[in-house]
Structure formats: C-alpha cells, structure tokens
PDB file of C-alpha atoms and ligand atoms in Angstrom:
ATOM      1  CA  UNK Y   1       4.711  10.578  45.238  1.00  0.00           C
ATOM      2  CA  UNK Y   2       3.892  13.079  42.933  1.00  0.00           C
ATOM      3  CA  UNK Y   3       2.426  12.797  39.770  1.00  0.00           C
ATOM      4  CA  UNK Y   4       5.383  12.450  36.779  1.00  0.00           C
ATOM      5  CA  UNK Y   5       5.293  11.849  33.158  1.00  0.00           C
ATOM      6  CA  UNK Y   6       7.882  10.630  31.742  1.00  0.00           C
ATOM      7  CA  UNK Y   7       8.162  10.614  27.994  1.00  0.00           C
ATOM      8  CA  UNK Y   8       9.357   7.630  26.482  1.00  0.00           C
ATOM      9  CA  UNK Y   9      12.295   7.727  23.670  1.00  0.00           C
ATOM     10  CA  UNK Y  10      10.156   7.012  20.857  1.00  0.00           C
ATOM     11  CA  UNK Y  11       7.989  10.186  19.173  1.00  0.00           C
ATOM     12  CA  UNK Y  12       4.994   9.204  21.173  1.00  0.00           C
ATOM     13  CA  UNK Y  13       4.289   7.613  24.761  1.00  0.00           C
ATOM     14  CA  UNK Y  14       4.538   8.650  28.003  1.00  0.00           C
ATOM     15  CA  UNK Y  15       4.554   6.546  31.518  1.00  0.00           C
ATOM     16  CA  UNK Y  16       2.555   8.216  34.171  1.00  0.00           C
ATOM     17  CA  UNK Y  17       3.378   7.556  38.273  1.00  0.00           C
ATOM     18  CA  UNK Y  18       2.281   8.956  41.060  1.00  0.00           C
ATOM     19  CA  UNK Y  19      -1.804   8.974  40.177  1.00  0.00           C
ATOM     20  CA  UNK Y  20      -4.535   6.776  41.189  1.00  0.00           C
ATOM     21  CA  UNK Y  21      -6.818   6.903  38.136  1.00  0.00           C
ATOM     22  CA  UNK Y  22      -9.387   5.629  40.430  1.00  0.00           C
ATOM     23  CA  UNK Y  23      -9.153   8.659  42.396  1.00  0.00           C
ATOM     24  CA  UNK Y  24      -8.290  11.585  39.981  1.00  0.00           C
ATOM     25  CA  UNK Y  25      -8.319  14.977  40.884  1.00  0.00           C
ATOM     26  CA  UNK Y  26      -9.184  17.582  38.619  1.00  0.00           C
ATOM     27  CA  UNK Y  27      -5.250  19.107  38.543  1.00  0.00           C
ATOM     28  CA  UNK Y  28      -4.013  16.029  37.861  1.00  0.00           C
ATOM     29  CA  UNK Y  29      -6.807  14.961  35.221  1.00  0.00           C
ATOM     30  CA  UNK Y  30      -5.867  18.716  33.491  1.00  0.00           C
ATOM     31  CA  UNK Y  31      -2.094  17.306  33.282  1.00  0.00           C
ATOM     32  CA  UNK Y  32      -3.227  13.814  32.211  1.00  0.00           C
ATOM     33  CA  UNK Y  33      -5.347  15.116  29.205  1.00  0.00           C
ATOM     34  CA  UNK Y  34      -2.141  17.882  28.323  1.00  0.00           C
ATOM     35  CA  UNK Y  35       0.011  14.962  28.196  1.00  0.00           C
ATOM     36  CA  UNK Y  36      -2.423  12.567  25.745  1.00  0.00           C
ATOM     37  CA  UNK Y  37      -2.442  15.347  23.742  1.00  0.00           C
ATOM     38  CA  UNK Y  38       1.306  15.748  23.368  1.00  0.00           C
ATOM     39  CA  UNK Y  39       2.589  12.197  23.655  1.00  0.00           C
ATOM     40  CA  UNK Y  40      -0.913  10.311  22.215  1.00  0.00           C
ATOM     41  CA  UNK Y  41      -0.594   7.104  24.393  1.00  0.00           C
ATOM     42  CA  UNK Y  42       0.088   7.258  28.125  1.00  0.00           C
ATOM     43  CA  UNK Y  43       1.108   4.436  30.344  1.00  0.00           C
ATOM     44  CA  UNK Y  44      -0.188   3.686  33.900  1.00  0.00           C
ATOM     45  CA  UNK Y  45       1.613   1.216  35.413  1.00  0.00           C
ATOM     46  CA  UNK Y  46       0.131  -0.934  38.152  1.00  0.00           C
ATOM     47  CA  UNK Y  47      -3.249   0.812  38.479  1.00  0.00           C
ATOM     48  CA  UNK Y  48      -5.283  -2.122  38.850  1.00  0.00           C
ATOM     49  CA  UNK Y  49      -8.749  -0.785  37.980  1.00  0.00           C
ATOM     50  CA  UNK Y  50     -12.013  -1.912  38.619  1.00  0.00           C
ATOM     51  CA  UNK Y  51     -14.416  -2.129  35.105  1.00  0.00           C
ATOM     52  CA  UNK Y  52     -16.323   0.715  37.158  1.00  0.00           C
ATOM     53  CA  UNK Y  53     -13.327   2.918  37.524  1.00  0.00           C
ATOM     54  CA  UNK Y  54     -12.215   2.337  33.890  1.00  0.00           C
ATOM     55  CA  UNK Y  55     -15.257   3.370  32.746  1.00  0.00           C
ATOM     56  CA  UNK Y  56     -14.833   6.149  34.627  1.00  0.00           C
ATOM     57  CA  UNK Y  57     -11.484   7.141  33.442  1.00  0.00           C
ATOM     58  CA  UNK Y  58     -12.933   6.523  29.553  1.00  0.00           C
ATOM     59  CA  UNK Y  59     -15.933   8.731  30.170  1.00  0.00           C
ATOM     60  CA  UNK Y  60     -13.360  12.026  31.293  1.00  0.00           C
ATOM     61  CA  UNK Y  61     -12.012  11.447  27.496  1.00  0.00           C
ATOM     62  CA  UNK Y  62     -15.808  11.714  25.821  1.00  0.00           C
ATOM     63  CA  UNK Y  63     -18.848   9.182  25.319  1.00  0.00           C
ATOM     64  CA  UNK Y  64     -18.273   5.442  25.436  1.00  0.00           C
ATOM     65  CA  UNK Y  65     -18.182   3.347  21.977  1.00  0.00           C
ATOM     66  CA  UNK Y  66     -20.694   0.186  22.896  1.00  0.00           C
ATOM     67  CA  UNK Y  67     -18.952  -2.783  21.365  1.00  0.00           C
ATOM     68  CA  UNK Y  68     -21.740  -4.791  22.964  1.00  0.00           C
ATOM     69  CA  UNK Y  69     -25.101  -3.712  23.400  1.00  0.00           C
ATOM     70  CA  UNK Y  70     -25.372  -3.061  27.461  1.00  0.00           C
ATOM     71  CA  UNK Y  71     -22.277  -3.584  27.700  1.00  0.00           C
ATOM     72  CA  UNK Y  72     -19.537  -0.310  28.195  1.00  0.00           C
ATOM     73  CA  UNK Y  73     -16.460  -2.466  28.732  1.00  0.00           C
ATOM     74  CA  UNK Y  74     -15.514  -5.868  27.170  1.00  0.00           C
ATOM     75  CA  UNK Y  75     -12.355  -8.379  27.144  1.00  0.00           C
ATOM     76  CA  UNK Y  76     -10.380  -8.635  24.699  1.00  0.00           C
ATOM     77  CA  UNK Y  77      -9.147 -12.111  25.736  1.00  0.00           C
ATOM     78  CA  UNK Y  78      -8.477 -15.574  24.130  1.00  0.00           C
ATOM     79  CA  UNK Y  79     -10.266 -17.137  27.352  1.00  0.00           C
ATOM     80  CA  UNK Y  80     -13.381 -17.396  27.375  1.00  0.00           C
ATOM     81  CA  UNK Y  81     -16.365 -16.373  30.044  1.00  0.00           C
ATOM     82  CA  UNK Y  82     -15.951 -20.183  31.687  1.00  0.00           C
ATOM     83  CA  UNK Y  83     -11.982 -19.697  31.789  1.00  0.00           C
ATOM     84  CA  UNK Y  84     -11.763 -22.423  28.923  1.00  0.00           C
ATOM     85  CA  UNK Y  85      -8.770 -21.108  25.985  1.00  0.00           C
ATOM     86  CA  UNK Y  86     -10.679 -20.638  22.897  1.00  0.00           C
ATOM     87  CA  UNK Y  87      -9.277 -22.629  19.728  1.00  0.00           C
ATOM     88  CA  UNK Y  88      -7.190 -21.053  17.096  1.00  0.00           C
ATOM     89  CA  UNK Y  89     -10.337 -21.285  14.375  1.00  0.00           C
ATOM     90  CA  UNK Y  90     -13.034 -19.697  16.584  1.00  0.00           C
ATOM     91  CA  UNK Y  91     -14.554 -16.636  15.215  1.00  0.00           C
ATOM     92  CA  UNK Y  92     -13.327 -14.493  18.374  1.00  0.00           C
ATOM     93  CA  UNK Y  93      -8.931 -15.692  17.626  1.00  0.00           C
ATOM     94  CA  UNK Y  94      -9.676 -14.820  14.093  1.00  0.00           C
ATOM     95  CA  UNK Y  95     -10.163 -11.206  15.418  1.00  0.00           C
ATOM     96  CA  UNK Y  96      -7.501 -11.663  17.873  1.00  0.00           C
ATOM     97  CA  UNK Y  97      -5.453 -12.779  15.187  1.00  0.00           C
ATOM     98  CA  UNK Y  98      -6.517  -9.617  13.010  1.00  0.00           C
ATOM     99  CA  UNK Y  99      -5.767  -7.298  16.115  1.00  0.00           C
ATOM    100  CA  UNK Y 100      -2.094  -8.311  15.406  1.00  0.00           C
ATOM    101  CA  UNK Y 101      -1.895  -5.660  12.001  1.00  0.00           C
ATOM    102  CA  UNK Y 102      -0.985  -2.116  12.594  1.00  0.00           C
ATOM    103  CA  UNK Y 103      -4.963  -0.455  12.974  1.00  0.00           C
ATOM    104  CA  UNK Y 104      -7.057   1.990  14.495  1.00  0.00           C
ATOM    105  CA  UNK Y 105      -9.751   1.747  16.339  1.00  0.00           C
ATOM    106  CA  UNK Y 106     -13.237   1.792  14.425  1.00  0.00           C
ATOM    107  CA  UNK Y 107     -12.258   3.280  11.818  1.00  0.00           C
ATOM    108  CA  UNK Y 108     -14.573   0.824   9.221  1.00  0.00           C
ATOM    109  CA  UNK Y 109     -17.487   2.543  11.615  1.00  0.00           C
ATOM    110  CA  UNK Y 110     -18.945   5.860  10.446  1.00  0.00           C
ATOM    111  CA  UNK Y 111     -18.022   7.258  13.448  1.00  0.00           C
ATOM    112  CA  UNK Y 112     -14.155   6.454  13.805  1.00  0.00           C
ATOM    113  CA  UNK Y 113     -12.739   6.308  18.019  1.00  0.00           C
ATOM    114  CA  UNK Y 114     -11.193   8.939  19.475  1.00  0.00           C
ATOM    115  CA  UNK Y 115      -8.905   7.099  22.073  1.00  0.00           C
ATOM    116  CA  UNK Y 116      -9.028   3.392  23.574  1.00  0.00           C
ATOM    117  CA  UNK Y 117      -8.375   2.318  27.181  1.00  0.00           C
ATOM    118  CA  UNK Y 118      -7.036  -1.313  27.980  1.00  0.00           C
ATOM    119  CA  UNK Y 119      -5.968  -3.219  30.992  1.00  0.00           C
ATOM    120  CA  UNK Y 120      -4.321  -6.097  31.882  1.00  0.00           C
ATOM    121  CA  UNK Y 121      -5.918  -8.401  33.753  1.00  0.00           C
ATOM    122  CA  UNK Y 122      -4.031 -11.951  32.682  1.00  0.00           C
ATOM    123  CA  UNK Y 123      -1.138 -11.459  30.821  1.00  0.00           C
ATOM    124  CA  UNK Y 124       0.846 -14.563  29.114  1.00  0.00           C
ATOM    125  CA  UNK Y 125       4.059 -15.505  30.441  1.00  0.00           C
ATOM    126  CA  UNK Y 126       5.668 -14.359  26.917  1.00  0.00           C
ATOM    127  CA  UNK Y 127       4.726 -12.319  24.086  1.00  0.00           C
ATOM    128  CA  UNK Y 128       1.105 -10.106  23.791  1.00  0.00           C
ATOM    129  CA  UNK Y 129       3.012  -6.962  24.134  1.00  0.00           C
ATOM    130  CA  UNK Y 130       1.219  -4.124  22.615  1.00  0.00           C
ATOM    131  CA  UNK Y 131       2.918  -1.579  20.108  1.00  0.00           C
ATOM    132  CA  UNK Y 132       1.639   2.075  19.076  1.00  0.00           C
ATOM    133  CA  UNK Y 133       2.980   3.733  16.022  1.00  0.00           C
ATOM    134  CA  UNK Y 134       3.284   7.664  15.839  1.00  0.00           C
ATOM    135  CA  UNK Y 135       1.585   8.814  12.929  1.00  0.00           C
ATOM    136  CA  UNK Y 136       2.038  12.237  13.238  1.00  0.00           C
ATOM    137  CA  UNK Y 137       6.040  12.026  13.227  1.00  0.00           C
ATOM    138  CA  UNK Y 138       5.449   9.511  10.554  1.00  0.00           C
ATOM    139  CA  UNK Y 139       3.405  12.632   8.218  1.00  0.00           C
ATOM    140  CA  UNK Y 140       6.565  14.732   9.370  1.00  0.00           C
ATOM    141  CA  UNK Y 141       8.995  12.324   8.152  1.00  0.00           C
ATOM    142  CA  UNK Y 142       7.318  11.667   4.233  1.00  0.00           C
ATOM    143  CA  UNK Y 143       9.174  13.339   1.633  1.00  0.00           C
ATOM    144  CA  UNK Y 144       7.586  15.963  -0.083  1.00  0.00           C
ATOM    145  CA  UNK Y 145       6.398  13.972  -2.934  1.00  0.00           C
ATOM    146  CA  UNK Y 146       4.720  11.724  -1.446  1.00  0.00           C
ATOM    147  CA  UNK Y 147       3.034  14.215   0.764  1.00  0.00           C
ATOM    148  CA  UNK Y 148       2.352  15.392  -2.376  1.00  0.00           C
ATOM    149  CA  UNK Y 149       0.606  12.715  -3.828  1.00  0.00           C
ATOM    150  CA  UNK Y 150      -1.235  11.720  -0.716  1.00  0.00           C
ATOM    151  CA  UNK Y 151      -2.381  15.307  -0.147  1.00  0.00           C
ATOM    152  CA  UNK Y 152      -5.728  14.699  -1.717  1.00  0.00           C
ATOM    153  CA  UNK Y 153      -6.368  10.644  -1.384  1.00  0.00           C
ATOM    154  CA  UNK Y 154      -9.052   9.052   0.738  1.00  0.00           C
ATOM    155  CA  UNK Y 155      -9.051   5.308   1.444  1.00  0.00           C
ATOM    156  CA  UNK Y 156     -11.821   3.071   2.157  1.00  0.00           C
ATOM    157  CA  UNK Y 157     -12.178   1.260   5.636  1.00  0.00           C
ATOM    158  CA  UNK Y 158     -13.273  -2.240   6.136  1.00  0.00           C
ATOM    159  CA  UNK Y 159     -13.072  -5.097   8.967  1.00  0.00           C
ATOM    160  CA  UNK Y 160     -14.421  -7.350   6.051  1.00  0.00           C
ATOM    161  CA  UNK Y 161     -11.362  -5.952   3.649  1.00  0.00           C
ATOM    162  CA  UNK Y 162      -8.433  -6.493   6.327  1.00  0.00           C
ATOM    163  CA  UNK Y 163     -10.328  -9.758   8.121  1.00  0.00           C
ATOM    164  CA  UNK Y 164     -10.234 -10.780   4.232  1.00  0.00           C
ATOM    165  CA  UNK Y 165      -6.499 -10.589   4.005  1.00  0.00           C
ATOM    166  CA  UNK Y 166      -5.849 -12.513   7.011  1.00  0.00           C
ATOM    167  CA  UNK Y 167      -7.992 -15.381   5.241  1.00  0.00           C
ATOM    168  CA  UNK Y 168     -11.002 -14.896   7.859  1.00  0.00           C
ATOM    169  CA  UNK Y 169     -14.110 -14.399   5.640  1.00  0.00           C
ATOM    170  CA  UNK Y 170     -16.867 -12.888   7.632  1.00  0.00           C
ATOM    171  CA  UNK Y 171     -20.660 -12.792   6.800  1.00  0.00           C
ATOM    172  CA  UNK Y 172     -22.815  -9.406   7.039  1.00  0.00           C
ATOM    173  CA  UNK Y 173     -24.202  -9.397  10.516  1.00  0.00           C
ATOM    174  CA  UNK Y 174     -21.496 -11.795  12.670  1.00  0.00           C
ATOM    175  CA  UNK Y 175     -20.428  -8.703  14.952  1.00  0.00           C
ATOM    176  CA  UNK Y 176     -19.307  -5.261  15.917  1.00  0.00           C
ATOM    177  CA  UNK Y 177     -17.995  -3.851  12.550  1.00  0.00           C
ATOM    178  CA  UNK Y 178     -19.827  -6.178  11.143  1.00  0.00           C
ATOM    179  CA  UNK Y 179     -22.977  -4.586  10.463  1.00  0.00           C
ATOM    180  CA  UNK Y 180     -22.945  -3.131   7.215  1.00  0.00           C
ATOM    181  CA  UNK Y 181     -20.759  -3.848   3.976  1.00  0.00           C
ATOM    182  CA  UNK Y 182     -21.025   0.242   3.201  1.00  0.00           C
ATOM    183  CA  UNK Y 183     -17.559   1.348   4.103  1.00  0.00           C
ATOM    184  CA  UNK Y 184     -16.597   4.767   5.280  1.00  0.00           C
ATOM    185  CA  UNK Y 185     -14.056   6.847   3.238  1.00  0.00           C
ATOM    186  CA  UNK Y 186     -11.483   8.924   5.122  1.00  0.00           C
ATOM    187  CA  UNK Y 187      -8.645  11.220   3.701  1.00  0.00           C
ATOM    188  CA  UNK Y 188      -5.205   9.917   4.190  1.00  0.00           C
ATOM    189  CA  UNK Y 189      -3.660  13.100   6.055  1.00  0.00           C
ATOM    190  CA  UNK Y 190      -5.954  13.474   9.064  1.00  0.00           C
ATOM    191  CA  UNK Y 191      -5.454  16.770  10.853  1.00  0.00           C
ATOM    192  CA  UNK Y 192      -6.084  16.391  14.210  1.00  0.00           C
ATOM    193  CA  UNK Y 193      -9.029  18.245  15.849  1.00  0.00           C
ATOM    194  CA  UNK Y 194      -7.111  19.720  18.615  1.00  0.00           C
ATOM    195  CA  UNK Y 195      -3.421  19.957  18.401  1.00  0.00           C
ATOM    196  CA  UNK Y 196      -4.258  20.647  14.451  1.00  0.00           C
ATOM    197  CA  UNK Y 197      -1.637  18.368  13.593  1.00  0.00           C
ATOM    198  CA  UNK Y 198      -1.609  16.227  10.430  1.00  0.00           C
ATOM    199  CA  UNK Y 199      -1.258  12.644  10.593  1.00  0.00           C
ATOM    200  CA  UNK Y 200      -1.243   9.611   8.570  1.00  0.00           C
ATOM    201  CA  UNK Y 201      -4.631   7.658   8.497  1.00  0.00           C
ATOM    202  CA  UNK Y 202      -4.136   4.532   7.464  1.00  0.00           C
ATOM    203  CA  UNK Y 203      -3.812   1.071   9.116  1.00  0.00           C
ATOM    204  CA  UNK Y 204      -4.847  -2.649   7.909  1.00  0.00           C
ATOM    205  CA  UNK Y 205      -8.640  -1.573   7.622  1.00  0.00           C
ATOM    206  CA  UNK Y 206      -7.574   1.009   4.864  1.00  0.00           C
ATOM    207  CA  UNK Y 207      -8.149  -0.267   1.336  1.00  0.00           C
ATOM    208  CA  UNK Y 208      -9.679   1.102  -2.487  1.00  0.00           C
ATOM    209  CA  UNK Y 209      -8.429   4.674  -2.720  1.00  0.00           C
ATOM    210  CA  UNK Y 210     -10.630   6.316  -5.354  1.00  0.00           C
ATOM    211  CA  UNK Y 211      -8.718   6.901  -8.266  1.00  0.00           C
ATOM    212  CA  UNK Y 212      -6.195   3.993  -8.145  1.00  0.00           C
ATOM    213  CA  UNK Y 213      -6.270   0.582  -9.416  1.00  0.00           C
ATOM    214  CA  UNK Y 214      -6.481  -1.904  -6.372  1.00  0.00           C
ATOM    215  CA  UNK Y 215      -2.808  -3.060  -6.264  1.00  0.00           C
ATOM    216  CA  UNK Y 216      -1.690   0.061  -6.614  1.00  0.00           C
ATOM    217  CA  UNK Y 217      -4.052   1.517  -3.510  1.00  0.00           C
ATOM    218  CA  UNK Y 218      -2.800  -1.831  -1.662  1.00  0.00           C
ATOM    219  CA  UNK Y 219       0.883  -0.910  -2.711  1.00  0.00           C
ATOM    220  CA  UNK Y 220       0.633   2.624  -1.894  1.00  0.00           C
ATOM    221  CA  UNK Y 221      -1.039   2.012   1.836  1.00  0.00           C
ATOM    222  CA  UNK Y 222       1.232  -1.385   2.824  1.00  0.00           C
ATOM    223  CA  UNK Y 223       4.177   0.693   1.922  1.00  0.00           C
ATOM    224  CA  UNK Y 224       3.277   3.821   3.878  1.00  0.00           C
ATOM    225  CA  UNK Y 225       2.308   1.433   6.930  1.00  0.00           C
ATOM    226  CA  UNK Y 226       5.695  -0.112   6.937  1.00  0.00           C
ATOM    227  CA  UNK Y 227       7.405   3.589   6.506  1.00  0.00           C
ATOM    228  CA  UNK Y 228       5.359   4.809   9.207  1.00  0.00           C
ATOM    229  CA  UNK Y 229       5.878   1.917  11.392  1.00  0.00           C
ATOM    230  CA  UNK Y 230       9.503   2.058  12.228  1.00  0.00           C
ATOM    231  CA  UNK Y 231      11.862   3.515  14.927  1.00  0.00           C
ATOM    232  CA  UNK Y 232      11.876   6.089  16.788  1.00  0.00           C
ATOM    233  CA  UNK Y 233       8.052   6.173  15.696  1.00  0.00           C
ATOM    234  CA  UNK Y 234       6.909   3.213  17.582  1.00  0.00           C
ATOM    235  CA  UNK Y 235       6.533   1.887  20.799  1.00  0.00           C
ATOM    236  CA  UNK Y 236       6.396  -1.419  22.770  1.00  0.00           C
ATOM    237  CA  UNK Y 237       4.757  -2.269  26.446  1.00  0.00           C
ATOM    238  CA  UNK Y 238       5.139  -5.263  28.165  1.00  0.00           C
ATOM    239  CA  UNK Y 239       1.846  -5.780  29.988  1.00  0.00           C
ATOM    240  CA  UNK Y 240       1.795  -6.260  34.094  1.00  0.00           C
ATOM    241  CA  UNK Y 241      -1.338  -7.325  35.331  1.00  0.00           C
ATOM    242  CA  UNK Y 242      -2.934  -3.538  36.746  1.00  0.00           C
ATOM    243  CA  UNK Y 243      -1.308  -1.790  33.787  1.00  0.00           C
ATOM    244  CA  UNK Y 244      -3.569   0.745  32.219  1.00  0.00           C
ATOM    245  CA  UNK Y 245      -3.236   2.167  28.528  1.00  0.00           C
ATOM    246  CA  UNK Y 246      -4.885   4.975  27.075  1.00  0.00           C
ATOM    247  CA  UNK Y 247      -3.980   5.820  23.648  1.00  0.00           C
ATOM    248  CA  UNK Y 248      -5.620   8.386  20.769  1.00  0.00           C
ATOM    249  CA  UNK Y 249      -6.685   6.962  17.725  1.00  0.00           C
ATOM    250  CA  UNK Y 250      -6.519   9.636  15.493  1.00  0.00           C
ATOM    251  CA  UNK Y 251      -3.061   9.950  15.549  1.00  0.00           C
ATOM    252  CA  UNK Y 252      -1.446   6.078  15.917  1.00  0.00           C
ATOM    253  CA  UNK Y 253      -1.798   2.826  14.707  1.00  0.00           C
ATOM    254  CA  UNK Y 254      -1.084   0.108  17.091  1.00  0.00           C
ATOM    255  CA  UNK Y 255      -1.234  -3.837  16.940  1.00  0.00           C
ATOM    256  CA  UNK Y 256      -1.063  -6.736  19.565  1.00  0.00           C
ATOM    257  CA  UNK Y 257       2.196  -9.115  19.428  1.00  0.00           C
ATOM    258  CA  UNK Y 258       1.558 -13.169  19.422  1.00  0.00           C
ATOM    259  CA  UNK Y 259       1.677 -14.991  22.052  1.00  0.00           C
ATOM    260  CA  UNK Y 260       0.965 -19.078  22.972  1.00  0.00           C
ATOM    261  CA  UNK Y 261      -2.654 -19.232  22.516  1.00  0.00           C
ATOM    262  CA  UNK Y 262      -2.519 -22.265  25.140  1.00  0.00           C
ATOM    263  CA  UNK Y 263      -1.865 -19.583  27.675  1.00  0.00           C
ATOM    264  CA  UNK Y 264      -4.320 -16.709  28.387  1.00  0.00           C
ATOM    265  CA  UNK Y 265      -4.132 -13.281  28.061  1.00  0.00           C
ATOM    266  CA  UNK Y 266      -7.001 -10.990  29.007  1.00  0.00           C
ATOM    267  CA  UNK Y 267      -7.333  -7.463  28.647  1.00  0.00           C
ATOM    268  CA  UNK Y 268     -10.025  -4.933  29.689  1.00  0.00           C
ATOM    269  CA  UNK Y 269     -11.238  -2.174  27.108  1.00  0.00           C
ATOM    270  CA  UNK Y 270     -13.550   0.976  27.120  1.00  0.00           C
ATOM    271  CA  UNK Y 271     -13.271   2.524  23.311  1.00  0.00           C
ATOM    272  CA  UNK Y 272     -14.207   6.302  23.556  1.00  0.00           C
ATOM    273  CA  UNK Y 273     -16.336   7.758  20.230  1.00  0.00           C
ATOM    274  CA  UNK Y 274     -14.707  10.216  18.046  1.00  0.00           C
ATOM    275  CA  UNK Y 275     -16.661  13.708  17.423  1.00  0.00           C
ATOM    276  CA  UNK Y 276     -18.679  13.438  15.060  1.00  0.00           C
ATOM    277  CA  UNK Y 277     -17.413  16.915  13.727  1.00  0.00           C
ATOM    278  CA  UNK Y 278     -13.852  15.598  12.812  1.00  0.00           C
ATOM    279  CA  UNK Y 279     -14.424  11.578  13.308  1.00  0.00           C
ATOM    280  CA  UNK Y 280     -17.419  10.666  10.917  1.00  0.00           C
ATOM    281  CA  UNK Y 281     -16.584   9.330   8.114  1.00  0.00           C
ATOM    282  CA  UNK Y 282     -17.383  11.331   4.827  1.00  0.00           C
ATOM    283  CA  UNK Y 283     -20.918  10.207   3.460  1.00  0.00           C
ATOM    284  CA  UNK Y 284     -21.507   8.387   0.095  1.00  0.00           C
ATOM    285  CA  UNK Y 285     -23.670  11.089  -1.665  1.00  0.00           C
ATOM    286  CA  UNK Y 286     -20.725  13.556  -1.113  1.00  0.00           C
ATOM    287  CA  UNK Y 287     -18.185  11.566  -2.497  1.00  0.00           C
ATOM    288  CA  UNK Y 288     -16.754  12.919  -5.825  1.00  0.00           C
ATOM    289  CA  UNK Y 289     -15.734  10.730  -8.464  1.00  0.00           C
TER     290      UNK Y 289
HETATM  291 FE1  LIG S 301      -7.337  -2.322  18.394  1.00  0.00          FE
END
C-alpha cells in the first residue's frame, strides 16, 4: 500500500497509511516532513514503535529535548515503573492533571519545542483522547482589532503560573520546568520559521503580559484560548495501542482528555528542541518596559 495522507476536516491534521516509520525511506520521509508542515500534526495509525525507532523518527525532525537526564524518551503514564496506578495527589497526576489545559510544549523553557512525538502503548478503555488546536487558522480567524491589539504583546510562560491555577503548588527544583522561577517572554503572534505563517502563542503556561494589569492579561489570554480552541480548528484522536503522533508546537495547542485514573493509560514521548534562532525565548536584559 502506498503511502497516503489524508487530511482530516478540521484546519490541521492529517492521517498517514501506507509507511513503516520504522523503516522510512528518504521519499517518503520528504512527503512526511511536506505534510507536518502543511497540516502541523500527523497521525500514524498502528505503527507500533519500538523507544529505539521513535527516537529515531524524533531525531529526522531536529535534536531531542531531554526531559530526563539520560533519558531521550519517557512515559507519560499514570502507572507507574512497577505497573502500580499512581494516586490522584501524587506529584506526577498533578502534571497529568495539568496536561489536560490547552498548552505547548516547553514553552516556560528558554528554548520552547519544535514538535512532540507520542505513542500509545496502554490506552484506557474510555476517555484520554488527545486534542490539537490550529493556531494558525485561529490568527486567520481574529478580527482585525484584536489582531490589532495583540500585534505587539508578549506573555510570560510558566509551569509554576498554570500548575498554580490548577491548585498544584510546586517548589523551585521538583522537575523538568521546574528549574528556575525566571520565565521566558514570547510575543503573542508567532510567525513560524518555515512556512512564515503567523500563529497564536498562547496556551495555559501563558500569563503577565507587560503592560496589562493581571486580570486583564488573564482575561485577554483565557478568552483568546477559548476563541482559538473551537471547530473546525481542533482536532480529536482516539488512541489505539501502536498509534503514533507527531505534532508542531509552534503552531497548536493541544491537551489530554480525562479518563478513570483506576485504569492506565501510557504513552511514549520524544519532545524535539526548537531552533534556537526562532524558539528561544527573548532574554531579560532585552526586554523593554
Ligand atoms: Fe503536552
């Protein structure tokens, strides 16, 4: 079978057939990275990848993120290492928990991700879809006011800040994104380093634009999630165990959907680094006030 992409009907997505990411050739890798480019999240259905080969696969999109020191895949999983469920007020639910806001990847790290690759390995019998939001269509679809306003705005990023609003206060030091308290400051309207493209940047991490008062930054960003994060702009996958995800994060948000924490759900994932030349973040000294 040939390969095929087939776009989905929202603004973004794309299912891919007829590949074996373990076994890519260069043709088909040439269509694969045309088609992240146009559709920003592609879907590979019943790939069943070893961590090897998803490595792999991450390392064709650019260098890999370390999460864990050593360590260029983790789970994402609410089970833990000894197959034991983790309870609901454990440190690593709390970010499970978090990973259910509209986000991107790293952005509260200087260097923000380009693009994240998951797979399911254990899915639960209901629920724990994942959803993507298009934030380029969403930038299309502002009025001209508010593109307006926007235009020049930068916004803080924080896993303290949106951890905080979920009630989950977290010390300096207790993990990845954890490191520091100094959080980067990125515009708004991203424009994406290779289709040139502007998007929104925004997402639960997002807080403190310079300039406004705090409820009105909080205002401003909750409302253009929720504007942004609406049909035909989003889209939903129902995990198979095999399924493989790769999605960019500079142009979408996306967010896990709940599911019974008494069954588990565990998920693969390789986070590629952003380029430093349009991912890192904008430095303190050369922030204007
Ligand atoms: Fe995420």
């Amino acid at each position: 079978m040939p390969l095929a992409i087939t776009p989905t009907r929202a603004t973004l997505g794309a299912i891919v057939t007829g590949v074996d990411l373990a076994n890519l050739e260069d043709a088909e890798w040439a269509a694969i990275e045309r088609a992240f480019l146009t559709h920003a999240v592609l879907i590979f259905p019943g790939q069943h990848l070893s961590d090897a080969a998803q490595i792999n696969f991450a390392r064709r999109f650019g260098a890999i993120e370390q999460l864990v020191a050593d360590r260029e895949i983790v789970s994402i999983s609410n089970q833990r290492a000894d197959g034991t469920l983790m309870k609901d007020d454990e440190f690593g639910m709390q970010l499970l928990r978090g990973n259910e806001g509209w986000h991107t990847d790293s952005s509260y790290m200087p260097l923000a991700a380009k693009a994240s690759i998951l797979s399911a390995h254990v899915v639960p019998s209901a629920g724990g879809q994942t959803e993507w939001a298009d934030m380029r269509a969403a930038y299309d679809a502002l009025d001209e006011a508010t593109k307006a306003r926007i235009a020049t705005l930068s916004a803080y990023h924080s896993l303290y800040y949106s951890q905080g609003r979920i009630g989950h206060k977290v010390a300096v030091g207790s993990g990845y994104g954890f490191h520091t308290d100094e959080p980067p400051l990125r515009p708004l309207v991203k424009v994406h380093p290779v289709t040139g493209r502007k998007s929104l940047f925004i997402g639960r991490h997002a807080y403190g634009i310079p300039g406004l008062a705090p409820e009105e930054s909080e205002k401003l960003l909750d409302d253009l999630v929720t504007f942004a994060c609406q049909p035909p702009r989003t889209y939903s996958h129902a995990w198979r165990p095999g399924d493989v995800v790769v999605w960019d994060n500079r142009c979408v948000l996306h967010r896990a959907r709940p599911f019974d924490h008494r069954e588990a759900r565990v998920m693969r994932h390789v986070r590629v680094s952003g380029d430093p030349a349009s991912e890192l973040a904008v430095q303190r000294d050369r922030i204007a006030h």
